[in-house]
């Protein structure tokens, strides 16, 4: 079932009444299955369950959820253009929330080491490959690696014990995704991104048709679908909705688990062009309320242009967003992973921090092109998009030769040190590897 929320009409509904209608709808249509208990890593928990605001002085922000004056990290949302109506609820004085202003939040980023799992390596009869995402179970002390294999009954994820300091990666289990009534068929599930939510579930974004965001238990059983707006679904002639290989590529649960953020890899067909050597691509960053599964906010993010021309005749080129991490509970600061590829040249991978503070909420807009004139000739102004700042170019800054970088995860070690672990997708090709890169990262973020 798809609900299309028209932003121009919903303000006339009383907010509480609208919420009750949606909650009732979800309760009727919910898929409920029993979760299983799965034991954790000997390393145990490595993150405190509760997160506390460093300061509780309330500010009076003047716009799109900007931090208030004084010492407040998250000021009250003002009445500026495009202000997210629900932001107040996530910037209150609450020991369970972490908010750090509009950034930049990352103060240091240092390369540590690199390791890989060779293409074709098997575990319990399955080929370890296509690692499109990595997430960390803060309750059990385990890493989960998502494979983007789409064959019937083979959609799966791996459990791994990873030592960030030594760079060791040990696969310990494999789990298969399924519906309560049986396996996913070929094409029903295109696993591209997932993120752990405490206690004990996984949020997955599927890049296939129709694009979807789902919740699973740790055994891999589907619990429910979130409500993806209808304008993400492609039409028959390819002029509307996601393009091939440009559906949902990133997903992140906010630190306190209140929100789910998802990002497509390239522009929706009705929003603009795919990235080229001369043109950026406007992708959407969408927020879902976890409790109701309903979309709440939506922002535009411009990817970089393709990094280099192909050296091959009619060689493939591409550039897009492959992963995001929510760094706070106010939905203001994120880490993004962008990947560019040119045949004969290879991959370029860059990390950006971006902020939604000055961006316009475009939630419910079927197209972002020509929003002020109603025509398709007007490009969406970058002044209304999220603002991004380069954190690192892996090759230029660290001399790393990246592979097909698609996943990343921030964790906190026993000593309190923060790590970023990146994973690559080998495309099940003998010419590539499942690469893992390890970094020390520091700053003001959850």
CSV table of C-alpha atoms in Angstrom, one decimal:
chain,number,residue,atom,x,y,z
A,1,UNK,CA,0.0,0.0,0.0
A,2,UNK,CA,1.3,3.5,-0.9
A,3,UNK,CA,0.2,6.7,0.7
A,4,UNK,CA,1.0,9.8,-1.2
A,5,UNK,CA,1.3,12.8,1.1
A,6,UNK,CA,0.5,16.1,-0.6
A,7,UNK,CA,2.3,18.8,1.3
A,8,UNK,CA,0.0,21.5,0.0
A,9,UNK,CA,-3.1,19.8,1.5
A,10,UNK,CA,-2.0,18.2,4.7
A,11,UNK,CA,-1.6,21.4,6.8
A,12,UNK,CA,-5.4,21.7,6.8
A,13,UNK,CA,-5.6,18.5,8.8
A,14,UNK,CA,-5.4,18.7,12.5
A,15,UNK,CA,-1.9,17.3,13.3
A,16,UNK,CA,-3.1,14.9,16.1
A,17,UNK,CA,-6.0,13.6,14.0
A,18,UNK,CA,-3.7,13.0,11.0
A,19,UNK,CA,-1.2,11.1,13.3
A,20,UNK,CA,-4.0,8.9,14.7
A,21,UNK,CA,-5.2,8.0,11.2
A,22,UNK,CA,-1.8,7.0,10.1
A,23,UNK,CA,-1.1,5.1,13.4
A,24,UNK,CA,-4.4,3.2,13.0
A,25,UNK,CA,-3.6,2.4,9.4
A,26,UNK,CA,-0.1,1.0,10.3
A,27,UNK,CA,-1.5,-1.0,13.2
A,28,UNK,CA,-4.0,-2.7,10.9
A,29,UNK,CA,-1.4,-3.4,8.2
A,30,UNK,CA,1.5,-4.3,10.4
A,31,UNK,CA,3.3,-7.6,9.9
A,32,UNK,CA,4.2,-9.0,13.3
A,33,UNK,CA,6.5,-11.9,13.9
A,34,UNK,CA,8.4,-13.1,16.9
A,35,UNK,CA,12.0,-12.0,17.2
A,36,UNK,CA,14.7,-14.5,18.1
A,37,UNK,CA,17.4,-14.2,20.8
A,38,UNK,CA,20.9,-14.1,19.4
A,39,UNK,CA,24.0,-14.0,21.5
A,40,UNK,CA,26.6,-11.3,21.1
A,41,UNK,CA,30.3,-10.9,20.8
A,42,UNK,CA,32.7,-11.6,23.7
A,43,UNK,CA,33.8,-8.0,23.2
A,44,UNK,CA,30.4,-7.0,24.7
A,45,UNK,CA,28.8,-3.7,24.6
A,46,UNK,CA,31.0,-0.8,23.6
A,47,UNK,CA,28.6,2.1,23.6
A,48,UNK,CA,26.6,3.6,26.4
A,49,UNK,CA,22.9,3.0,25.9
A,50,UNK,CA,22.0,6.5,27.0
A,51,UNK,CA,23.3,9.8,25.5
A,52,UNK,CA,23.2,13.0,27.4
A,53,UNK,CA,23.1,16.6,26.1
A,54,UNK,CA,26.2,18.5,27.1
A,55,UNK,CA,24.2,21.6,27.8
A,56,UNK,CA,20.5,22.2,28.6
A,57,UNK,CA,20.2,25.9,28.1
A,58,UNK,CA,17.4,26.5,25.6
A,59,UNK,CA,18.0,28.8,22.7
A,60,UNK,CA,15.7,30.6,20.3
A,61,UNK,CA,16.8,29.5,16.8
A,62,UNK,CA,15.6,31.7,13.9
A,63,UNK,CA,14.9,29.4,11.0
A,64,UNK,CA,15.2,25.8,10.0
A,65,UNK,CA,16.0,24.3,13.4
A,66,UNK,CA,19.2,26.2,13.8
A,67,UNK,CA,20.9,26.1,17.2
A,68,UNK,CA,19.8,28.9,19.5
A,69,UNK,CA,22.0,31.5,20.9
A,70,UNK,CA,23.9,30.9,24.1
A,71,UNK,CA,25.0,27.4,24.9
A,72,UNK,CA,22.1,25.4,23.5
A,73,UNK,CA,23.1,22.8,20.9
A,74,UNK,CA,19.5,22.6,19.5
A,75,UNK,CA,17.4,25.7,19.6
A,76,UNK,CA,13.7,25.8,19.1
A,77,UNK,CA,12.7,25.6,15.5
A,78,UNK,CA,11.8,29.0,14.1
A,79,UNK,CA,9.2,29.9,11.5
A,80,UNK,CA,11.6,30.3,8.6
A,81,UNK,CA,10.9,29.0,5.1
A,82,UNK,CA,10.7,25.3,4.8
A,83,UNK,CA,10.9,24.8,8.6
A,84,UNK,CA,10.4,21.1,9.5
A,85,UNK,CA,7.3,21.2,11.8
A,86,UNK,CA,8.4,18.3,13.9
A,87,UNK,CA,11.9,19.5,14.7
A,88,UNK,CA,11.0,20.9,18.1
A,89,UNK,CA,10.3,17.5,19.4
A,90,UNK,CA,13.8,16.3,18.7
A,91,UNK,CA,15.6,19.3,20.1
A,92,UNK,CA,14.2,19.4,23.6
A,93,UNK,CA,16.0,19.0,26.9
A,94,UNK,CA,16.1,15.2,27.1
A,95,UNK,CA,18.8,12.9,28.4
A,96,UNK,CA,18.1,10.5,25.5
A,97,UNK,CA,19.0,12.9,22.7
A,98,UNK,CA,22.3,14.2,21.3
A,99,UNK,CA,22.4,17.4,19.4
A,100,UNK,CA,25.6,19.3,18.4
A,101,UNK,CA,24.5,22.3,16.3
A,102,UNK,CA,25.0,22.7,12.6
A,103,UNK,CA,28.6,21.6,12.4
A,104,UNK,CA,31.2,21.0,11.3
A,105,UNK,CA,31.3,18.2,13.8
A,106,UNK,CA,34.3,16.2,12.7
A,107,UNK,CA,37.6,17.6,13.9
A,108,UNK,CA,40.1,14.9,13.0
A,109,UNK,CA,40.2,12.0,10.5
A,110,UNK,CA,43.2,9.7,10.3
A,111,UNK,CA,43.8,6.6,8.2
A,112,UNK,CA,44.8,3.5,10.1
A,113,UNK,CA,44.9,0.4,8.0
A,114,UNK,CA,43.4,-1.7,5.1
A,115,UNK,CA,42.4,-5.3,4.8
A,116,UNK,CA,40.4,-7.4,2.3
A,117,UNK,CA,38.5,-10.6,1.8
A,118,UNK,CA,39.4,-12.1,-1.6
A,119,UNK,CA,36.6,-12.4,-4.2
A,120,UNK,CA,35.2,-15.9,-4.3
A,121,UNK,CA,35.8,-16.6,-0.6
A,122,UNK,CA,33.0,-18.8,0.8
A,123,UNK,CA,31.4,-19.2,4.2
A,124,UNK,CA,28.9,-22.0,4.9
A,125,UNK,CA,28.2,-22.5,1.2
A,126,UNK,CA,27.7,-18.9,0.3
A,127,UNK,CA,30.1,-16.6,-1.5
A,128,UNK,CA,31.2,-13.6,0.5
A,129,UNK,CA,30.7,-10.7,-1.8
A,130,UNK,CA,28.7,-7.7,-2.9
A,131,UNK,CA,29.2,-6.0,0.5
A,132,UNK,CA,27.0,-2.9,0.0
A,133,UNK,CA,26.7,-1.8,3.6
A,134,UNK,CA,28.2,-2.3,7.1
A,135,UNK,CA,26.5,-1.7,10.5
A,136,UNK,CA,27.3,-2.3,14.1
A,137,UNK,CA,25.2,-3.9,16.8
A,138,UNK,CA,25.8,-1.8,19.9
A,139,UNK,CA,24.0,-4.3,22.1
A,140,UNK,CA,25.9,-7.5,21.1
A,141,UNK,CA,29.2,-6.0,20.0
A,142,UNK,CA,29.0,-7.4,16.4
A,143,UNK,CA,29.3,-6.1,12.9
A,144,UNK,CA,26.8,-7.0,10.2
A,145,UNK,CA,27.8,-6.9,6.5
A,146,UNK,CA,25.1,-6.7,3.9
A,147,UNK,CA,25.4,-8.6,0.6
A,148,UNK,CA,23.6,-7.2,-2.4
A,149,UNK,CA,23.0,-10.6,-4.0
A,150,UNK,CA,19.4,-10.5,-5.4
A,151,UNK,CA,18.9,-14.1,-6.3
A,152,UNK,CA,15.9,-15.9,-4.8
A,153,UNK,CA,16.5,-17.1,-1.3
A,154,UNK,CA,20.1,-15.7,-1.3
A,155,UNK,CA,19.5,-12.2,0.0
A,156,UNK,CA,21.6,-12.3,3.1
A,157,UNK,CA,23.9,-10.6,5.6
A,158,UNK,CA,27.0,-11.7,7.4
A,159,UNK,CA,27.9,-11.5,11.1
A,160,UNK,CA,31.5,-10.5,11.7
A,161,UNK,CA,33.9,-9.8,14.5
A,162,UNK,CA,36.1,-6.9,13.6
A,163,UNK,CA,39.1,-5.5,15.5
A,164,UNK,CA,39.5,-1.9,14.4
A,165,UNK,CA,43.0,-1.5,15.9
A,166,UNK,CA,44.5,-4.5,14.1
A,167,UNK,CA,42.2,-4.5,11.0
A,168,UNK,CA,41.1,-8.1,11.4
A,169,UNK,CA,37.8,-9.2,9.9
A,170,UNK,CA,36.4,-12.6,10.9
A,171,UNK,CA,33.0,-13.9,9.4
A,172,UNK,CA,31.2,-15.9,12.1
A,173,UNK,CA,27.6,-16.4,10.7
A,174,UNK,CA,25.4,-15.8,7.7
A,175,UNK,CA,21.7,-15.0,7.9
A,176,UNK,CA,19.1,-14.9,5.1
A,177,UNK,CA,16.3,-12.4,4.7
A,178,UNK,CA,12.8,-13.8,4.3
A,179,UNK,CA,9.2,-12.8,4.6
A,180,UNK,CA,7.1,-14.6,7.3
A,181,UNK,CA,5.6,-16.7,4.6
A,182,UNK,CA,8.8,-17.6,2.8
A,183,UNK,CA,11.8,-16.3,0.8
A,184,UNK,CA,12.1,-13.2,-1.3
A,185,UNK,CA,11.9,-13.9,-5.0
A,186,UNK,CA,14.4,-12.7,-7.5
A,187,UNK,CA,13.9,-8.9,-8.0
A,188,UNK,CA,11.8,-8.5,-4.9
A,189,UNK,CA,14.7,-7.3,-2.8
A,190,UNK,CA,17.8,-5.4,-3.8
A,191,UNK,CA,19.7,-5.0,-0.5
A,192,UNK,CA,21.8,-1.8,-0.7
A,193,UNK,CA,21.9,-0.3,2.8
A,194,UNK,CA,21.1,-1.2,6.3
A,195,UNK,CA,21.5,0.2,9.8
A,196,UNK,CA,21.1,-1.4,13.2
A,197,UNK,CA,18.5,-0.1,15.6
A,198,UNK,CA,18.6,-1.0,19.3
A,199,UNK,CA,17.3,-3.2,20.7
A,200,UNK,CA,17.6,-5.9,18.1
A,201,UNK,CA,16.2,-4.9,14.7
A,202,UNK,CA,17.7,-3.9,11.3
A,203,UNK,CA,16.5,-1.1,9.0
A,204,UNK,CA,17.2,-2.0,5.3
A,205,UNK,CA,16.8,0.1,2.2
A,206,UNK,CA,16.2,-1.8,-1.1
A,207,UNK,CA,17.3,-0.1,-4.3
A,208,UNK,CA,15.0,-2.2,-6.5
A,209,UNK,CA,11.5,-1.6,-7.9
A,210,UNK,CA,9.5,-0.6,-6.1
A,211,UNK,CA,12.1,1.1,-3.8
A,212,UNK,CA,11.5,0.3,-0.2
A,213,UNK,CA,12.6,0.8,3.4
A,214,UNK,CA,11.9,-2.2,5.7
A,215,UNK,CA,12.5,-3.4,9.2
A,216,UNK,CA,13.8,-6.9,10.0
A,217,UNK,CA,14.6,-8.9,13.1
A,218,UNK,CA,18.1,-10.2,13.6
A,219,UNK,CA,17.2,-13.6,12.2
A,220,UNK,CA,16.4,-11.8,8.9
A,221,UNK,CA,12.6,-12.0,9.1
A,222,UNK,CA,10.6,-9.1,7.7
A,223,UNK,CA,8.7,-7.1,10.3
A,224,UNK,CA,7.2,-4.2,8.3
A,225,UNK,CA,7.6,-1.8,5.4
A,226,UNK,CA,7.9,2.0,6.0
A,227,UNK,CA,5.8,4.2,3.8
A,228,UNK,CA,7.9,5.4,0.8
A,229,UNK,CA,6.3,8.2,-1.2
A,230,UNK,CA,4.8,7.2,-4.5
A,231,UNK,CA,7.0,9.5,-6.5
A,232,UNK,CA,10.0,7.3,-5.9
A,233,UNK,CA,8.3,4.5,-7.9
A,234,UNK,CA,9.4,4.5,-11.6
A,235,UNK,CA,6.9,4.6,-14.4
A,236,UNK,CA,7.0,2.5,-17.5
A,237,UNK,CA,8.9,4.9,-19.7
A,238,UNK,CA,11.5,5.9,-17.2
A,239,UNK,CA,10.6,9.6,-16.9
A,240,UNK,CA,9.5,9.3,-13.3
A,241,UNK,CA,10.9,7.7,-10.1
A,242,UNK,CA,14.2,6.0,-9.4
A,243,UNK,CA,16.5,5.1,-12.2
A,244,UNK,CA,18.3,1.8,-12.5
A,245,UNK,CA,21.1,1.5,-9.9
A,246,UNK,CA,20.2,4.9,-8.5
A,247,UNK,CA,17.5,3.9,-6.0
A,248,UNK,CA,18.0,3.9,-2.2
A,249,UNK,CA,21.7,3.5,-1.5
A,250,UNK,CA,22.1,4.8,2.0
A,251,UNK,CA,20.1,4.5,5.3
A,252,UNK,CA,20.8,5.5,8.8
A,253,UNK,CA,19.1,5.3,12.2
A,254,UNK,CA,19.4,8.4,14.3
A,255,UNK,CA,21.5,7.8,17.5
A,256,UNK,CA,18.5,7.6,19.8
A,257,UNK,CA,16.5,5.6,17.3
A,258,UNK,CA,13.7,8.1,16.8
A,259,UNK,CA,14.2,8.7,13.0
A,260,UNK,CA,15.2,6.8,9.9
A,261,UNK,CA,17.1,8.6,7.2
A,262,UNK,CA,17.4,7.2,3.6
A,263,UNK,CA,19.1,8.5,0.5
A,264,UNK,CA,18.9,7.6,-3.1
A,265,UNK,CA,22.1,7.3,-5.1
A,266,UNK,CA,21.2,9.6,-8.0
A,267,UNK,CA,18.4,12.0,-9.0
A,268,UNK,CA,14.9,10.7,-9.5
A,269,UNK,CA,14.0,10.9,-13.2
A,270,UNK,CA,11.7,13.9,-12.6
A,271,UNK,CA,14.3,15.7,-10.5
A,272,UNK,CA,17.2,16.1,-12.8
A,273,UNK,CA,20.1,14.4,-14.6
A,274,UNK,CA,22.5,11.7,-13.4
A,275,UNK,CA,26.0,13.0,-12.7
A,276,UNK,CA,28.3,13.6,-15.6
A,277,UNK,CA,31.7,15.2,-16.1
A,278,UNK,CA,30.0,18.6,-16.2
A,279,UNK,CA,26.8,18.1,-14.2
A,280,UNK,CA,26.0,17.3,-10.6
A,281,UNK,CA,23.0,15.2,-9.6
A,282,UNK,CA,20.3,16.3,-7.1
A,283,UNK,CA,19.5,13.4,-4.8
A,284,UNK,CA,16.9,13.2,-2.0
A,285,UNK,CA,17.6,12.7,1.7
A,286,UNK,CA,14.3,11.6,3.3
A,287,UNK,CA,13.4,11.2,7.0
A,288,UNK,CA,10.9,8.7,8.4
A,289,UNK,CA,9.4,8.8,11.8
A,290,UNK,CA,10.4,5.4,13.3
A,291,UNK,CA,7.2,4.9,15.3
A,292,UNK,CA,4.7,5.5,12.5
A,293,UNK,CA,7.0,4.7,9.5
A,294,UNK,CA,5.7,7.8,7.8
A,295,UNK,CA,7.9,10.3,5.9
A,296,UNK,CA,8.5,13.5,7.8
A,297,UNK,CA,11.1,15.7,6.0
A,298,UNK,CA,13.0,15.6,2.7
A,299,UNK,CA,16.0,17.5,1.6
A,300,UNK,CA,18.1,17.8,-1.6
A,301,UNK,CA,21.8,16.9,-1.8
A,302,UNK,CA,23.9,17.6,-4.8
A,303,UNK,CA,26.5,14.9,-5.6
A,304,UNK,CA,29.8,15.7,-7.2
A,305,UNK,CA,30.4,15.5,-10.9
A,306,UNK,CA,32.2,12.4,-12.3
A,307,UNK,CA,35.8,12.6,-11.1
A,308,UNK,CA,37.5,11.7,-14.4
A,309,UNK,CA,36.9,10.9,-18.0
A,310,UNK,CA,37.0,7.2,-19.0
A,311,UNK,CA,40.1,6.1,-20.9
A,312,UNK,CA,38.2,3.5,-22.8
A,313,UNK,CA,36.0,3.9,-25.9
A,314,UNK,CA,32.4,4.3,-24.7
A,315,UNK,CA,33.7,3.5,-21.2
A,316,UNK,CA,31.3,3.6,-18.3
A,317,UNK,CA,31.3,6.6,-15.9
A,318,UNK,CA,29.2,7.3,-12.8
A,319,UNK,CA,29.0,9.3,-9.6
A,320,UNK,CA,26.6,9.2,-6.7
A,321,UNK,CA,25.9,8.9,-3.1
A,322,UNK,CA,26.4,5.5,-1.6
A,323,UNK,CA,25.9,5.9,2.2
A,324,UNK,CA,24.9,8.3,5.0
A,325,UNK,CA,25.3,8.4,8.8
A,326,UNK,CA,23.2,10.5,11.0
A,327,UNK,CA,25.5,12.2,13.5
A,328,UNK,CA,22.9,13.7,15.9
A,329,UNK,CA,19.3,13.4,17.0
A,330,UNK,CA,18.2,16.7,15.6
A,331,UNK,CA,18.6,15.7,11.9
A,332,UNK,CA,21.0,18.5,11.4
A,333,UNK,CA,24.5,16.9,10.8
A,334,UNK,CA,25.4,13.8,8.7
A,335,UNK,CA,28.4,12.1,7.1
A,336,UNK,CA,28.1,11.1,3.5
A,337,UNK,CA,30.1,8.8,1.3
A,338,UNK,CA,30.3,9.6,-2.4
A,339,UNK,CA,31.7,7.3,-5.1
A,340,UNK,CA,32.8,8.0,-8.6
A,341,UNK,CA,33.9,5.5,-11.2
A,342,UNK,CA,35.4,5.8,-14.7
A,343,UNK,CA,36.3,2.8,-16.8
A,344,UNK,CA,40.1,2.5,-17.2
A,345,UNK,CA,40.7,4.9,-14.3
A,346,UNK,CA,39.0,3.3,-11.3
A,347,UNK,CA,37.2,4.6,-8.3
A,348,UNK,CA,37.3,7.9,-6.4
A,349,UNK,CA,35.8,7.9,-2.9
A,350,UNK,CA,35.1,11.1,-0.8
A,351,UNK,CA,33.6,11.7,2.6
A,352,UNK,CA,31.5,14.8,3.2
A,353,UNK,CA,29.9,16.2,6.3
A,354,UNK,CA,26.6,17.9,5.4
A,355,UNK,CA,24.1,19.9,7.3
A,356,UNK,CA,20.3,20.4,6.8
A,357,UNK,CA,20.2,23.6,8.9
A,358,UNK,CA,19.9,26.1,6.0
A,359,UNK,CA,18.2,23.7,3.6
A,360,UNK,CA,14.5,23.8,2.6
A,361,UNK,CA,12.3,20.9,3.5
A,362,UNK,CA,10.9,19.6,0.2
A,363,UNK,CA,8.8,16.8,1.7
A,364,UNK,CA,5.9,15.8,-0.4
A,365,UNK,CA,7.1,17.5,-3.6
A,366,UNK,CA,6.8,15.2,-6.6
A,367,UNK,CA,9.5,17.1,-8.4
A,368,UNK,CA,12.1,19.5,-7.2
A,369,UNK,CA,12.7,21.1,-10.6
A,370,UNK,CA,10.9,24.4,-11.2
A,371,UNK,CA,9.4,24.5,-7.8
A,372,UNK,CA,9.0,28.3,-8.0
A,373,UNK,CA,7.9,28.6,-11.7
A,374,UNK,CA,6.2,25.3,-12.3
A,375,UNK,CA,8.5,24.5,-15.3
A,376,UNK,CA,11.1,21.9,-15.8
A,377,UNK,CA,13.7,24.4,-17.1
A,378,UNK,CA,14.6,25.8,-13.8
A,379,UNK,CA,17.3,24.0,-11.9
A,380,UNK,CA,16.8,23.5,-8.2
A,381,UNK,CA,18.9,26.3,-6.5
A,382,UNK,CA,21.8,24.9,-4.5
A,383,UNK,CA,21.2,27.6,-1.9
A,384,UNK,CA,18.2,25.7,-0.8
A,385,UNK,CA,20.0,22.3,-0.6
A,386,UNK,CA,22.0,20.8,2.2
A,387,UNK,CA,25.5,22.3,2.6
A,388,UNK,CA,28.4,19.9,2.5
A,389,UNK,CA,32.0,20.2,3.5
A,390,UNK,CA,34.8,17.8,2.3
A,391,UNK,CA,36.2,15.6,5.1
A,392,UNK,CA,38.5,13.5,3.1
A,393,UNK,CA,39.4,12.3,-0.4
A,394,UNK,CA,40.8,8.8,0.3
A,395,UNK,CA,43.3,8.8,-2.6
A,396,UNK,CA,44.4,12.4,-2.4
A,397,UNK,CA,44.7,12.6,1.4
A,398,UNK,CA,45.8,9.2,2.4
A,399,UNK,CA,47.3,7.5,-0.8
A,400,UNK,CA,44.6,4.8,-0.5
A,401,UNK,CA,43.5,3.1,-3.7
A,402,UNK,CA,39.8,2.6,-3.0
A,403,UNK,CA,37.7,-0.1,-4.5
A,404,UNK,CA,33.9,0.1,-5.0
A,405,UNK,CA,33.3,1.9,-1.7
A,406,UNK,CA,29.6,1.5,-0.6
A,407,UNK,CA,29.4,1.1,3.2
A,408,UNK,CA,30.6,2.8,6.3
A,409,UNK,CA,30.0,2.7,10.1
A,410,UNK,CA,31.2,4.7,13.1
A,411,UNK,CA,31.8,2.8,16.3
A,412,UNK,CA,33.3,3.6,19.7
A,413,UNK,CA,36.0,1.4,21.1
A,414,UNK,CA,36.5,0.2,24.7
A,415,UNK,CA,38.9,3.1,25.3
A,416,UNK,CA,36.4,5.7,24.0
A,417,UNK,CA,38.2,6.1,20.7
A,418,UNK,CA,35.9,6.5,17.7
A,419,UNK,CA,36.5,4.5,14.5
A,420,UNK,CA,35.1,4.7,11.0
A,421,UNK,CA,35.1,1.4,9.1
A,422,UNK,CA,34.4,1.4,5.4
A,423,UNK,CA,33.5,-1.6,3.2
A,424,UNK,CA,33.5,-2.1,-0.6
A,425,UNK,CA,31.4,-4.1,-3.0
A,426,UNK,CA,33.4,-6.5,-5.1
A,427,UNK,CA,30.5,-6.9,-7.6
A,428,UNK,CA,31.2,-10.7,-7.3
A,429,UNK,CA,34.0,-10.1,-9.7
A,430,UNK,CA,37.4,-11.8,-9.6
A,431,UNK,CA,39.0,-8.4,-10.6
A,432,UNK,CA,37.9,-6.8,-7.3
A,433,UNK,CA,38.1,-7.5,-3.5
A,434,UNK,CA,35.9,-6.9,-0.5
A,435,UNK,CA,38.0,-4.1,0.8
A,436,UNK,CA,37.9,-2.7,4.4
A,437,UNK,CA,39.4,0.6,5.4
A,438,UNK,CA,39.9,1.7,9.0
A,439,UNK,CA,40.1,5.3,10.3
A,440,UNK,CA,40.3,7.1,13.6
A,441,UNK,CA,37.6,9.8,13.7
A,442,UNK,CA,36.9,12.4,16.3
A,443,UNK,CA,34.6,15.4,16.9
A,444,UNK,CA,31.3,16.4,18.4
A,445,UNK,CA,28.8,13.7,17.4
A,446,UNK,CA,26.9,10.8,18.9
